[in-house]
Coordinates of C-alpha atoms (C1' of nucleotides) in Angstrom, one line a residue:
Chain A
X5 CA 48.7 53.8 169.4
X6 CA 45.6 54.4 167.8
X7 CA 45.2 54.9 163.7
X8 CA 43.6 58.4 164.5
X9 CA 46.0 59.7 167.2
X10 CA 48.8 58.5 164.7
X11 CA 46.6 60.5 162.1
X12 CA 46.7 63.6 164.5
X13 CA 50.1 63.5 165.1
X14 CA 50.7 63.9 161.0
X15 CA 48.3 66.2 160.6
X16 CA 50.8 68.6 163.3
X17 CA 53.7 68.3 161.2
X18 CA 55.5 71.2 159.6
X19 CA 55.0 69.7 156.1
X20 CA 51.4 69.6 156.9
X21 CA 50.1 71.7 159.2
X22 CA 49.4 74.7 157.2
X23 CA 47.7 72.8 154.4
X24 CA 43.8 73.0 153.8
X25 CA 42.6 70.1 155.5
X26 CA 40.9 68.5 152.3
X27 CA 44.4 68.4 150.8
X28 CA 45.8 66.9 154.3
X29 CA 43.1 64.2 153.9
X30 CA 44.0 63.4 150.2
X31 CA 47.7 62.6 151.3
X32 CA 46.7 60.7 154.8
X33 CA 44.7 58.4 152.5
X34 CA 47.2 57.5 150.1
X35 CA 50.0 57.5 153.1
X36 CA 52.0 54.1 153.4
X37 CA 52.2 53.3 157.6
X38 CA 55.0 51.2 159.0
X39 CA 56.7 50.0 161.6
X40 CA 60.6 49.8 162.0
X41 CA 63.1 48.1 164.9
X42 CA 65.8 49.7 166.5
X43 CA 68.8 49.8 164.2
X44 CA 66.7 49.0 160.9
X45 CA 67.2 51.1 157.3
X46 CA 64.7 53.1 156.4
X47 CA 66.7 54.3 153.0
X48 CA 70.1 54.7 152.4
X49 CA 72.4 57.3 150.6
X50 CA 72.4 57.4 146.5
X51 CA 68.7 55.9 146.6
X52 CA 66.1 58.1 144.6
X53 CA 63.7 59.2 146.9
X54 CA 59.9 58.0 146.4
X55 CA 58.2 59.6 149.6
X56 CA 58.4 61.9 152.1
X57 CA 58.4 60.8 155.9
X58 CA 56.0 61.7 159.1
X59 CA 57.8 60.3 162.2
X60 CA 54.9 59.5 164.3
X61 CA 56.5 57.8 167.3
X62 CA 60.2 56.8 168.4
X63 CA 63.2 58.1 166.7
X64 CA 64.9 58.1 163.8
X65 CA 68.6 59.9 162.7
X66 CA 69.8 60.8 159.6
X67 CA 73.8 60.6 158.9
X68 CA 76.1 60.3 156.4
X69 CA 78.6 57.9 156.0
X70 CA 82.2 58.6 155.1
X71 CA 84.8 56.2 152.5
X72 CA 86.5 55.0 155.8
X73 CA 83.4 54.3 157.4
X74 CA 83.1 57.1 160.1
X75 CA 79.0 57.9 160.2
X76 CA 78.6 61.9 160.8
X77 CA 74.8 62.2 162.2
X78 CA 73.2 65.1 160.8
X79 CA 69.7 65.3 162.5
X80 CA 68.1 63.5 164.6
X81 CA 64.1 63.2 164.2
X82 CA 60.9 62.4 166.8
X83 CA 57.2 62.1 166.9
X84 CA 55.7 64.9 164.7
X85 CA 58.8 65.6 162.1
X86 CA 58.8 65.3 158.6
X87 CA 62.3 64.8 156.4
X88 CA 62.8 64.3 152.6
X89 CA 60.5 67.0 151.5
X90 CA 62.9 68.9 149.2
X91 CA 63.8 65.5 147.4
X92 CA 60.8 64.2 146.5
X93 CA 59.9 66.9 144.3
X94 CA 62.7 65.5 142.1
X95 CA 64.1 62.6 140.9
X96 CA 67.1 62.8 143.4
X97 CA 69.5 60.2 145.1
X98 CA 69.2 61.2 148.8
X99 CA 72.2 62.9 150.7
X100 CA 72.4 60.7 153.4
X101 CA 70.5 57.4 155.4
X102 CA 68.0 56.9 157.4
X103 CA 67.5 54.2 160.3
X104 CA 65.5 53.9 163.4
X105 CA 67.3 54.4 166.8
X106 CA 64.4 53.2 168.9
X107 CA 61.1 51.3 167.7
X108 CA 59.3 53.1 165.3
X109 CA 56.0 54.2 163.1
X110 CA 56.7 56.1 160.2
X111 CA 54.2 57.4 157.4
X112 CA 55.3 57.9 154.0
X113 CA 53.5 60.1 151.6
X114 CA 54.3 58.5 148.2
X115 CA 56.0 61.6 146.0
X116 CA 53.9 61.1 142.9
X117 CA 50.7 61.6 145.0
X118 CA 52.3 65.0 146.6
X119 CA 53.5 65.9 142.9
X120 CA 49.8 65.4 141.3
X121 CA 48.3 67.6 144.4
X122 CA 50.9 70.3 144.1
X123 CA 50.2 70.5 140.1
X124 CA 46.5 71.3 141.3
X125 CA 47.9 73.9 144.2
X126 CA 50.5 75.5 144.6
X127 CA 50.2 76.4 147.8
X128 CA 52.1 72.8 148.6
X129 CA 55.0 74.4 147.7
X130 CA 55.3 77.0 150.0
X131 CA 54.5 74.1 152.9
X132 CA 57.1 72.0 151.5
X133 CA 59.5 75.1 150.9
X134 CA 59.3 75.9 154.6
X135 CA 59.7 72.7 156.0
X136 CA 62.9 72.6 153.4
X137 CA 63.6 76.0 154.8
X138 CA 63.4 75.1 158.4
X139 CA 65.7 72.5 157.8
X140 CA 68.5 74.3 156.4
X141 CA 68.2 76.6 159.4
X142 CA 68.7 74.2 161.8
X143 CA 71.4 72.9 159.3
X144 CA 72.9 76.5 159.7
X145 CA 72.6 76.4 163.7
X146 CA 74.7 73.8 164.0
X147 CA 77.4 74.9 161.6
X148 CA 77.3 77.5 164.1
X149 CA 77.9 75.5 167.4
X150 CA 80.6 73.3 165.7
X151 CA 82.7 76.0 164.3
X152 CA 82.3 78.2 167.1
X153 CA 81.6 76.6 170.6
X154 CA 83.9 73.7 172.6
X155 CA 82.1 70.0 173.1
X156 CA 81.1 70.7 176.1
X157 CA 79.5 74.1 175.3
X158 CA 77.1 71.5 172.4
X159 CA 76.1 70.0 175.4
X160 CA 75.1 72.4 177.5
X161 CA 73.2 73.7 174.6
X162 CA 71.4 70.0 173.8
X163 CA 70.3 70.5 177.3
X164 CA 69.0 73.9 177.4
X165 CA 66.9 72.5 174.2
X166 CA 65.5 70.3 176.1
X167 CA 64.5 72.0 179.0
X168 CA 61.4 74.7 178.7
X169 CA 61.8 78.4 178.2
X170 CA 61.7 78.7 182.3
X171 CA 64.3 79.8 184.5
X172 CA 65.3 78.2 187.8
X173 CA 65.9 74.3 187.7
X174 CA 65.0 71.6 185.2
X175 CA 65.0 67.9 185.1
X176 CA 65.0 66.1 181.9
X177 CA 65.1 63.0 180.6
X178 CA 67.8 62.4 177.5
X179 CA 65.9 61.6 174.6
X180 CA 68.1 58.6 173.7
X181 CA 71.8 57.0 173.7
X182 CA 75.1 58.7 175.1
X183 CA 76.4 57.2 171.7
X184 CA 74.2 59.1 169.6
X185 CA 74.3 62.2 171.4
X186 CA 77.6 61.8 171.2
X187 CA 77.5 61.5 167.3
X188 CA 74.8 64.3 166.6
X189 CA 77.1 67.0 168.5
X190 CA 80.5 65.9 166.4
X191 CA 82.3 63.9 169.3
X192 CA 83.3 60.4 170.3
X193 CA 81.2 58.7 173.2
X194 CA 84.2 59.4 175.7
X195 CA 84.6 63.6 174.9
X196 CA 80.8 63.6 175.8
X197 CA 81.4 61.5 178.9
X198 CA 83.9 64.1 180.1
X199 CA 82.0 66.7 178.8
X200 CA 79.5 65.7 181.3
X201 CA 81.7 65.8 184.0
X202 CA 82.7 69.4 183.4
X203 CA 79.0 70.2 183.5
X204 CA 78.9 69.5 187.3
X205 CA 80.7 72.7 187.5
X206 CA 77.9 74.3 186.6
X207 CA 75.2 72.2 188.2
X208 CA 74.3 69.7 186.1
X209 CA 74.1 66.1 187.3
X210 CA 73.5 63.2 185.1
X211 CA 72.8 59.9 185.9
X212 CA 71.7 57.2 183.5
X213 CA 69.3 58.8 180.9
X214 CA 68.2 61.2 183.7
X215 CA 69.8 65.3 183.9
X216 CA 69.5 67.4 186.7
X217 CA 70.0 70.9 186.0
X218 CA 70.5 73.5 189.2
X219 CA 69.9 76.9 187.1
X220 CA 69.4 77.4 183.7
X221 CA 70.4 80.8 183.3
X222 CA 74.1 79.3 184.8
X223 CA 74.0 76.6 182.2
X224 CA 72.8 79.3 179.2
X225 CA 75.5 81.9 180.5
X226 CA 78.2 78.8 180.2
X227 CA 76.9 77.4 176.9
X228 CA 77.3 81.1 175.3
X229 CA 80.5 81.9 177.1
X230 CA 83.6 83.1 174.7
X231 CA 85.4 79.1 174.8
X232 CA 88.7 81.4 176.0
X233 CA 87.6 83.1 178.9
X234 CA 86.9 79.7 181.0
X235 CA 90.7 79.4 181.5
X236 CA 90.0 78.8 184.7
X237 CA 88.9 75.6 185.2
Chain B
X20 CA 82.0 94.4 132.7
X21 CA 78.7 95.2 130.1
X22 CA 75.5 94.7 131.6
X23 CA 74.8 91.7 128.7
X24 CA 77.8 90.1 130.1
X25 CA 76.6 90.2 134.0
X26 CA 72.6 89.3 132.2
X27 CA 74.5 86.1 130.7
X28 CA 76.1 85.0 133.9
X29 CA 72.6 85.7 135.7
X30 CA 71.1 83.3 133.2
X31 CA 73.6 80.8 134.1
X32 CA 72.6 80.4 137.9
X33 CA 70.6 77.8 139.2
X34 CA 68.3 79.8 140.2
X35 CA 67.7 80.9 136.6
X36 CA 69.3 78.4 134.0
X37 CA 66.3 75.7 134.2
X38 CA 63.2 78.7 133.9
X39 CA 61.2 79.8 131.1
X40 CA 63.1 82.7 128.8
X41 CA 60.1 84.8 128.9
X42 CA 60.0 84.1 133.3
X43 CA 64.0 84.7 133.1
X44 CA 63.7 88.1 130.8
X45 CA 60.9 89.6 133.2
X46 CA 63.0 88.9 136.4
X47 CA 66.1 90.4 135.0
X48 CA 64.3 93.6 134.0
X49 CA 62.9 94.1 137.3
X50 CA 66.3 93.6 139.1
X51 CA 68.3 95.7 140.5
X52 CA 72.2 96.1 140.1
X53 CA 74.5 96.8 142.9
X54 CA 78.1 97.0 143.4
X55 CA 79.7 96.4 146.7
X56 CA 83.2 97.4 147.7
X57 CA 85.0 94.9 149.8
X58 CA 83.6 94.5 153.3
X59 CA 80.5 96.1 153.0
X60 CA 77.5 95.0 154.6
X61 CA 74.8 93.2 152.0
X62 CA 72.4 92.1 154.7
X63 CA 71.9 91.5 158.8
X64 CA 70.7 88.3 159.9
X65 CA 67.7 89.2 161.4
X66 CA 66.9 91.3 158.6
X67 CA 63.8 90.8 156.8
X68 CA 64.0 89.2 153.0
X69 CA 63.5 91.4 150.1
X70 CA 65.0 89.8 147.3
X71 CA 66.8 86.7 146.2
X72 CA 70.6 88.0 145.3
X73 CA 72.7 86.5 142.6
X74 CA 76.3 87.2 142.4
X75 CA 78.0 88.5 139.3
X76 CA 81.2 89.0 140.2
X77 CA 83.5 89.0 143.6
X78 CA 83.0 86.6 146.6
X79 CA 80.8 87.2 149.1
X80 CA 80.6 85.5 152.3
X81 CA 77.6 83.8 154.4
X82 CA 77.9 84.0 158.5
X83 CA 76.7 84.2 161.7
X84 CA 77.9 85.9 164.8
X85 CA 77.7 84.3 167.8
X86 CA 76.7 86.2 171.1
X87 CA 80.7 86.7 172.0
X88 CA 81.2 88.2 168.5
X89 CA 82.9 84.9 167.1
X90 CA 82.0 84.5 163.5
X91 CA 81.4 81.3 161.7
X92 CA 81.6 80.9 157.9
X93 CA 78.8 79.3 156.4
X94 CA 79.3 79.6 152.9
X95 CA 81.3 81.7 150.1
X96 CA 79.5 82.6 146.8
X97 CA 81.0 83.9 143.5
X98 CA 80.1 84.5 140.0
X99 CA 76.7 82.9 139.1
X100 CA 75.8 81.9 142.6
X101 CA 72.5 82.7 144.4
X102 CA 71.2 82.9 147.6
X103 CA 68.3 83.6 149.8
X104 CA 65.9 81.5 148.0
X105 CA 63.7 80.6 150.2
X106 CA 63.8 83.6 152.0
X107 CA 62.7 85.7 149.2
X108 CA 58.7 83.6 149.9
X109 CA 58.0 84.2 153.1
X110 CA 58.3 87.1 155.4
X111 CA 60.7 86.0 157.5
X112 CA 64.3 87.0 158.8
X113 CA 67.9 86.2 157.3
X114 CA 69.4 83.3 159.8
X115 CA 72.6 85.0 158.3
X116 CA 74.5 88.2 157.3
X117 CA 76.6 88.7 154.1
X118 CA 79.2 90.9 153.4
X119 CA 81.7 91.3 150.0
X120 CA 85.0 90.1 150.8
X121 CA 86.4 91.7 147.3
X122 CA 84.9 94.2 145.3
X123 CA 81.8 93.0 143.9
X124 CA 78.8 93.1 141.8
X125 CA 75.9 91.9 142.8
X126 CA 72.4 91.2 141.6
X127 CA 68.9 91.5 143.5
X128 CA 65.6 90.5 142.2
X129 CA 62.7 91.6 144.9
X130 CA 60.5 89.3 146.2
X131 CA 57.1 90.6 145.1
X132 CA 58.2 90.1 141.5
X133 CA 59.2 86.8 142.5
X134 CA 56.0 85.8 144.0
X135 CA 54.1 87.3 141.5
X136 CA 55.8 85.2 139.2
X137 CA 55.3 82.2 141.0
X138 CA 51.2 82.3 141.3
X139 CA 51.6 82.4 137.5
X140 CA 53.2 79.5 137.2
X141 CA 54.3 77.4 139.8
X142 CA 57.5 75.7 137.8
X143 CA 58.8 78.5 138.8
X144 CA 58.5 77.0 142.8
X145 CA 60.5 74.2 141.8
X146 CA 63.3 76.0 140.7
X147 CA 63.3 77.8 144.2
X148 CA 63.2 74.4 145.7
X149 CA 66.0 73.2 142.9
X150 CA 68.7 75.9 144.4
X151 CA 67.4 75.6 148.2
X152 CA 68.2 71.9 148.2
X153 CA 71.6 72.5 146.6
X154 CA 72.1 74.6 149.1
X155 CA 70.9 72.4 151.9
X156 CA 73.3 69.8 150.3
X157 CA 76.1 71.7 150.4
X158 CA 75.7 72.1 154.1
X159 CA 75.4 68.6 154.6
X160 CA 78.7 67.6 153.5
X161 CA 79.8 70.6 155.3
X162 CA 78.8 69.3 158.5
X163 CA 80.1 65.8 157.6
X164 CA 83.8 67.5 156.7
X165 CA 83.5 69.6 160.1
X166 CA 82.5 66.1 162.5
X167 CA 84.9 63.3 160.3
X168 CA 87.7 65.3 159.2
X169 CA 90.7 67.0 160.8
X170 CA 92.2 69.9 159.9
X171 CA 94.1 69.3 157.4
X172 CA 92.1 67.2 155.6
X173 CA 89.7 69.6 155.1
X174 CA 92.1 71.6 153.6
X175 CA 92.8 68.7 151.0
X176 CA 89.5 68.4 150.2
X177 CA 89.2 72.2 149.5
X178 CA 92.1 72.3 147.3
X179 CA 90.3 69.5 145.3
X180 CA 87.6 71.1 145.0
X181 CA 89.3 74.2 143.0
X182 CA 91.3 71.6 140.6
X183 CA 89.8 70.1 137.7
X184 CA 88.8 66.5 138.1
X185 CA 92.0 65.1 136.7
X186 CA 94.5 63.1 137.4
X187 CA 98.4 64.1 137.6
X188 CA 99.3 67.2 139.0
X189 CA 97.8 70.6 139.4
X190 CA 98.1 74.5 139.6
X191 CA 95.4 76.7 141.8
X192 CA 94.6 80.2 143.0
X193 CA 93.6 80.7 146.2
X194 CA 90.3 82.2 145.5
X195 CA 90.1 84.2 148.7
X196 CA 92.0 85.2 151.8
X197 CA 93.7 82.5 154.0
X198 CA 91.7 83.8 157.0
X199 CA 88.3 83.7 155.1
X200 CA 89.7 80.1 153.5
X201 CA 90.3 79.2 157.7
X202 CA 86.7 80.7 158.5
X203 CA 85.0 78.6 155.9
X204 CA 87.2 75.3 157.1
X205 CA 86.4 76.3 160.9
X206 CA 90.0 76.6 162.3
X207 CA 91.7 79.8 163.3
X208 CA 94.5 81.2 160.6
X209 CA 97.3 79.6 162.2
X210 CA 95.9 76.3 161.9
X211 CA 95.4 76.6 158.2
X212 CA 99.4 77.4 158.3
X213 CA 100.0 74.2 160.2
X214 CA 98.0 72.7 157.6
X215 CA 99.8 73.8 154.8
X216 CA 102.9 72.6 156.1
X217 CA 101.9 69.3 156.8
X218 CA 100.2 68.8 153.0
X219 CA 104.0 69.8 152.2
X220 CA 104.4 65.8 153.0
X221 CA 101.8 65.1 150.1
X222 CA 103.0 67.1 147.5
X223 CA 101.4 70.5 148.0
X224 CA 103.2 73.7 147.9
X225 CA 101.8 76.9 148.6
X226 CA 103.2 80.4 147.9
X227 CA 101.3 83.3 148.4
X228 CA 98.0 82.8 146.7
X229 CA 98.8 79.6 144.8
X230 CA 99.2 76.3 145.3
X231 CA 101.1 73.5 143.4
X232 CA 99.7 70.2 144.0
X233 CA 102.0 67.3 142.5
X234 CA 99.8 64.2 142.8
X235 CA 96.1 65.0 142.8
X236 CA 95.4 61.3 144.0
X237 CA 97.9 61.1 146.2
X238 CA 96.0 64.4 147.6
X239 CA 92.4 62.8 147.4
X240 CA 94.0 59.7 149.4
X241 CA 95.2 61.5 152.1
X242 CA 91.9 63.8 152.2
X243 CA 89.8 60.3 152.7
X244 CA 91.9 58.4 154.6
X245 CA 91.1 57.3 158.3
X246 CA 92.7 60.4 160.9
X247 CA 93.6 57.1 163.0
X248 CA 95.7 55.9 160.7
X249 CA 98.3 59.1 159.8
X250 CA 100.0 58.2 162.5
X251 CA 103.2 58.2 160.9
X252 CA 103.7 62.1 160.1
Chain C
dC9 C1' 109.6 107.0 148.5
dC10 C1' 108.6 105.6 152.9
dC11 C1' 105.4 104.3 156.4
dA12 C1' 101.8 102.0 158.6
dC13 C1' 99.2 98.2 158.8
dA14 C1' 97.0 94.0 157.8
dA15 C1' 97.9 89.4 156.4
dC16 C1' 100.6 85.6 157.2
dA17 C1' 104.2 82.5 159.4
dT18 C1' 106.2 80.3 163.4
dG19 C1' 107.4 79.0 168.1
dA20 C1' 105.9 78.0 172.9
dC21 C1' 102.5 76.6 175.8
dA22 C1' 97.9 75.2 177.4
dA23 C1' 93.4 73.3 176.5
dT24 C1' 90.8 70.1 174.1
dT25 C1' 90.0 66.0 171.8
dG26 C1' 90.9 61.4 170.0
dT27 C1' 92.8 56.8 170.9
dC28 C1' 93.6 52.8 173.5
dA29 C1' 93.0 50.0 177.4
dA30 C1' 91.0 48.9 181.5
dG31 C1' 87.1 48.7 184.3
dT32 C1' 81.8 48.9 185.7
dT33 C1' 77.0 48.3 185.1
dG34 C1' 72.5 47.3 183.6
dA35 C1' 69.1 45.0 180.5
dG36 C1' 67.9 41.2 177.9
dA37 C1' 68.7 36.2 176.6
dA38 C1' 69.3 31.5 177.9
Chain D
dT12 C1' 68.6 33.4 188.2
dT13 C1' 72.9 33.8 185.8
dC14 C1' 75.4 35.0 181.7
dT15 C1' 76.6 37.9 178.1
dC16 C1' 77.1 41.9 175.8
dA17 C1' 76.8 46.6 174.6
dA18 C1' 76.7 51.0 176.7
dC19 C1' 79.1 53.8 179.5
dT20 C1' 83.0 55.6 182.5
dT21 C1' 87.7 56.6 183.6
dG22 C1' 92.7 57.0 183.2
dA23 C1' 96.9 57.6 180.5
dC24 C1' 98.9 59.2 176.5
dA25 C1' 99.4 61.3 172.0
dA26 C1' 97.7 64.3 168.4
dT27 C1' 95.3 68.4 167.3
dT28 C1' 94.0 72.8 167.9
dG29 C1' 93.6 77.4 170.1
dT30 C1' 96.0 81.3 172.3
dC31 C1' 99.6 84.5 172.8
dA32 C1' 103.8 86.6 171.4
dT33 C1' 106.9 87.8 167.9
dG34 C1' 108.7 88.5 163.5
dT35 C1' 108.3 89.0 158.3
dT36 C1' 106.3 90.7 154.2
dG37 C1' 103.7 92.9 150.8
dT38 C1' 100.4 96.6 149.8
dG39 C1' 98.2 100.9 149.7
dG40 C1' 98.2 105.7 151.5
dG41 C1' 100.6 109.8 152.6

DNA sequence: CCCACAACATGACAATTGTCAAGTTGAGAA
DNA sequence: TTCTCAACTTGACAATTGTCATGTTGTGGG
């Protein structure tokens, strides 16, 4: 990909979008661009946080790791999404690590650069506020689905989100490993398997990477369903 | 309680402790004081954001309904916490409601004062950002308790929390109802009773509203060990 | 004082999920 | 191509949790 579309795909970001384009240009300038492999670091937990990153292609999950060594994803990002924001205001270890799940280009703005521009506007804030905020909402939504819905209920949900608004049918494509899925909805690998399964019930078929979904009204009426009422199978 | 006394525990919030007397001084006299009785409404989710609110006294609780009316817990504030943050600087709607769960007092500064405030000096911003991000931490490791940890080892880990960080044994309050305590761990009442009985094998008694905890490391052991591994009761 | 009621505990049962142990399969390396 | 390995699926079983039913208890209102 091209220096400019990479450029573009920045400039669309949440952290940056609403920011007068001189300033945009400033940070673009002074951005660091690399590339990363499948499975490689990009920071890791209790490291102080020097930069603010632009995913501009493949994708990249955040997670925690636990003393016994269980990993709990906690987001999961893709072409055009920014993380880290809040931190690199201040000097703070970050919460959790960061590594590539696919092949990757990442842009990171260096914090000092976004701390000297903010002194001159504040109006960086506010962007950087509501990329923070949007965060902790989404943060909040899936507090939501795991204290309140079954596995298979997450899934149904991860695939309404990626289907359009529409209703009727929908193919999609799942954006990347069963494993990861499996780890950003709070299950092991083989719940999300069966999970799967119990979708068919209510026409989705899934094969590979690739989901078939009959009626998305069936699927959203499942997915919001009280867990208890689907006593029968 | 004296309305210096509720000022001093305002000051002490982290929305507050780190800013300018003179900023601190002009917020507080522009506040306004509220009491609540227990279960009262303080906001709708969906609501718009008038005011960043600061508790003074009492608990108040953070959720969200879900379409089939089931509620999750997202978080439970008491004296010298604030909320709604980053709300209060943009026009947009609560992702939560809150409601006392005891008799409380409760602080709100409006948000035109706040913004105000801000576009004189924009230290005031990272202060915002400050208690945002501690919020968005707290979340984090919520969500990393909710995918890694059973049960009962939540539990654990919310006992620690309330004892001091010493060693030996221990005395708590419960600081809230058992259903609320449930709510916040995401299991149903009767779970949190299972749980209790099983920390009985790890030195806990509870009784009422307290709890006696006879080995804090023993308890912090059990809290972080591997769920595989409890095999033996 | 007594009553009503919500909070809590407990037992039985069903549903869900994790764990372990096989398989199967597909993509990349040799 | 063939081999190898990780990803994935499936089944059996155990542990956990939710649900429903029932009983106890403590508190606040009459």
């Amino acid at each position: 990909m091209s220096h400019e579309a990479q450029k573009a795909i920045a400039r669309q970001s949440l952290l940056l979008r609403s920011l007068p384009d001189q300033h945009v240009e400033t940070l673009l300038s002074h951005a660091i661009w690399r590339q990363y492999d499948r499975g490689e670091t990009i920071f890791l937990q209790e490291e102080k946080a020097q930069a603010v990153h632009v995913v501009l292609e493949g994708w990249v999950k955040l997670f925690r790791m636990t003393p016994t060594g269980a990993e709990a994803v906690v987001s999961v990002f893709t072409r055009g999404d920014s993380f880290g924001e809040a931190l690199a205001l201040r000097n703070v270890p970050y919460p959790v690590s960061a590594e590539a799940v696919s092949a990757c280009d990442v842009m990171h703005i260096p914090s000092p650069i976004l701390i000297s521009l903010m002194k001159e506007d504040p109006e960086i804030g506010i962007s950087i506020l509501a990329a923070t905020f949007t965060h902790l909402h989404s943060l909040v939504a899936q507090l939501e689905q795991l204290k309140a819905q079954t596995g298979a209920q997450r899934v149904a949900e991860f695939l309404l989100n990626l289907c359009d608004d529409e209703t009727g049918g929908c193919d999609v494509s799942l954006p990347y490993d069963k494993m990861l899925i499996a780890g950003r909805l709070g299950m092991k690998p083989e719940s999300l398997s069966r999970a799967f399964s119990r979708l068919k019930a209510v026409g989705v078929k899934v094969n590979r990477n690739h989901a078939e979904i009959s009626d998305i009204a069936l699927l959203r009426e499942y997915a919001e369903s009280d867990p208890a009422e689907n006593w029968s199978r």
